[in-house]
Amino acid sequence: MSKPTLYVKRDCPWCVDALAYFERKGLDLEIIDVRAYPNRMEELIAASGQTMTPTLKHGDFVVADFDLEELEVALAQNPEARNALGL
C-alpha cells in the first residue's frame, strides 16, 4: 500500500496541529497543500466528498476535516487502520 496522504491548506491551524502530530509520531506522509496545488483539490473531493482540511487518507481509511481529538477517536474505532499506520 502506498504511504498515507494528508491534504492540508497553508495557514490552517488544524493542519499545523496535524502536521506536528504526525511528525512526533514519525509517520511518513505524502503532504498535499491544495492551495499550492489547486489541481489536487479534485483528489481531496474524490477521497472524502468534501473540501475541508486536514484530511487523512490511507487506503479506504479516510478522516476528513479533523482536529486531533477527532483523529484519535477515528483511530480508536479503526484499530486495523491504526496498526497499518503504525500509530
Short mmCIF file of C-alpha atoms in Angstrom, two decimals:
data_model
loop_
_atom_site.label_atom_id
_atom_site.label_comp_id
_atom_site.label_asym_id
_atom_site.label_seq_id
_atom_site.Cartn_x
_atom_site.Cartn_y
_atom_site.Cartn_z
CA MET A 1 0.00 0.00 0.00
CA SER A 2 1.24 3.48 -0.75
CA LYS A 3 2.06 5.89 2.01
CA PRO A 4 -0.75 7.86 3.69
CA THR A 5 -1.82 11.16 2.18
CA LEU A 6 -2.51 14.25 4.25
CA TYR A 7 -4.38 17.03 2.49
CA VAL A 8 -3.73 20.43 4.06
CA LYS A 9 -4.18 24.13 3.41
CA ARG A 10 -1.49 26.68 4.18
CA ASP A 11 -2.28 28.69 7.33
CA CYS A 12 -4.93 26.22 8.54
CA PRO A 13 -4.38 25.89 12.33
CA TRP A 14 -5.77 22.34 12.41
CA CYS A 15 -3.38 21.40 9.61
CA VAL A 16 -0.45 22.78 11.59
CA ASP A 17 -1.53 20.64 14.55
CA ALA A 18 -1.94 17.55 12.35
CA LEU A 19 1.48 18.01 10.75
CA ALA A 20 3.12 18.37 14.16
CA TYR A 21 1.25 15.29 15.46
CA PHE A 22 2.37 13.09 12.56
CA GLU A 23 5.92 14.42 12.79
CA ARG A 24 6.01 13.47 16.50
CA LYS A 25 4.73 10.01 15.57
CA GLY A 26 7.33 9.65 12.83
CA LEU A 27 4.72 8.89 10.16
CA ASP A 28 5.96 9.29 6.60
CA LEU A 29 3.21 11.07 4.66
CA GLU A 30 2.55 12.45 1.24
CA ILE A 31 1.56 16.01 2.12
CA ILE A 32 -0.56 17.85 -0.42
CA ASP A 33 -1.30 21.54 0.08
CA VAL A 34 -4.44 22.01 -2.01
CA ARG A 35 -3.94 25.77 -2.04
CA ALA A 36 -0.46 25.45 -3.50
CA TYR A 37 -1.64 22.72 -5.91
CA PRO A 38 -5.30 23.51 -6.63
CA ASN A 39 -5.41 20.80 -9.29
CA ARG A 40 -5.18 18.27 -6.42
CA MET A 41 -8.44 19.53 -4.87
CA GLU A 42 -10.40 17.08 -7.06
CA GLU A 43 -8.40 14.28 -5.43
CA LEU A 44 -9.43 15.51 -1.98
CA ILE A 45 -13.08 15.68 -3.02
CA ALA A 46 -12.93 12.19 -4.55
CA ALA A 47 -11.34 10.78 -1.39
CA SER A 48 -13.57 12.46 1.18
CA GLY A 49 -16.59 14.01 -0.51
CA GLN A 50 -15.65 17.49 0.76
CA THR A 51 -13.03 20.24 0.55
CA MET A 52 -12.05 20.74 4.19
CA THR A 53 -8.63 20.05 5.69
CA PRO A 54 -6.82 18.42 7.27
CA THR A 55 -7.93 15.18 5.67
CA LEU A 56 -6.01 11.92 6.06
CA LYS A 57 -6.36 9.09 3.55
CA HIS A 58 -4.73 5.70 3.75
CA GLY A 59 -6.35 3.07 1.57
CA ASP A 60 -10.04 3.01 2.46
CA PHE A 61 -9.45 4.80 5.77
CA VAL A 62 -10.34 8.48 5.49
CA VAL A 63 -10.65 11.06 8.26
CA ALA A 64 -11.90 14.35 6.88
CA ASP A 65 -11.78 17.81 8.41
CA PHE A 66 -10.44 16.66 11.78
CA ASP A 67 -8.89 18.04 14.91
CA LEU A 68 -6.53 15.79 16.88
CA GLU A 69 -9.24 14.57 19.24
CA GLU A 70 -11.42 13.52 16.30
CA LEU A 71 -8.45 11.78 14.71
CA GLU A 72 -7.75 9.82 17.90
CA VAL A 73 -11.43 8.74 18.08
CA ALA A 74 -11.36 7.62 14.44
CA LEU A 75 -8.15 5.65 15.05
CA ALA A 76 -9.59 4.04 18.19
CA GLN A 77 -12.66 2.98 16.22
CA ASN A 78 -10.46 1.54 13.45
CA PRO A 79 -7.68 -0.49 15.06
CA GLU A 80 -6.71 -2.05 11.71
CA ALA A 81 -6.10 1.43 10.27
CA ARG A 82 -4.20 2.47 13.42
CA ASN A 83 -1.96 -0.59 13.09
CA ALA A 84 -1.47 -0.09 9.35
CA LEU A 85 -0.39 3.47 10.02
CA GLY A 86 1.90 2.39 12.84
CA LEU A 87 0.14 4.63 15.34
#
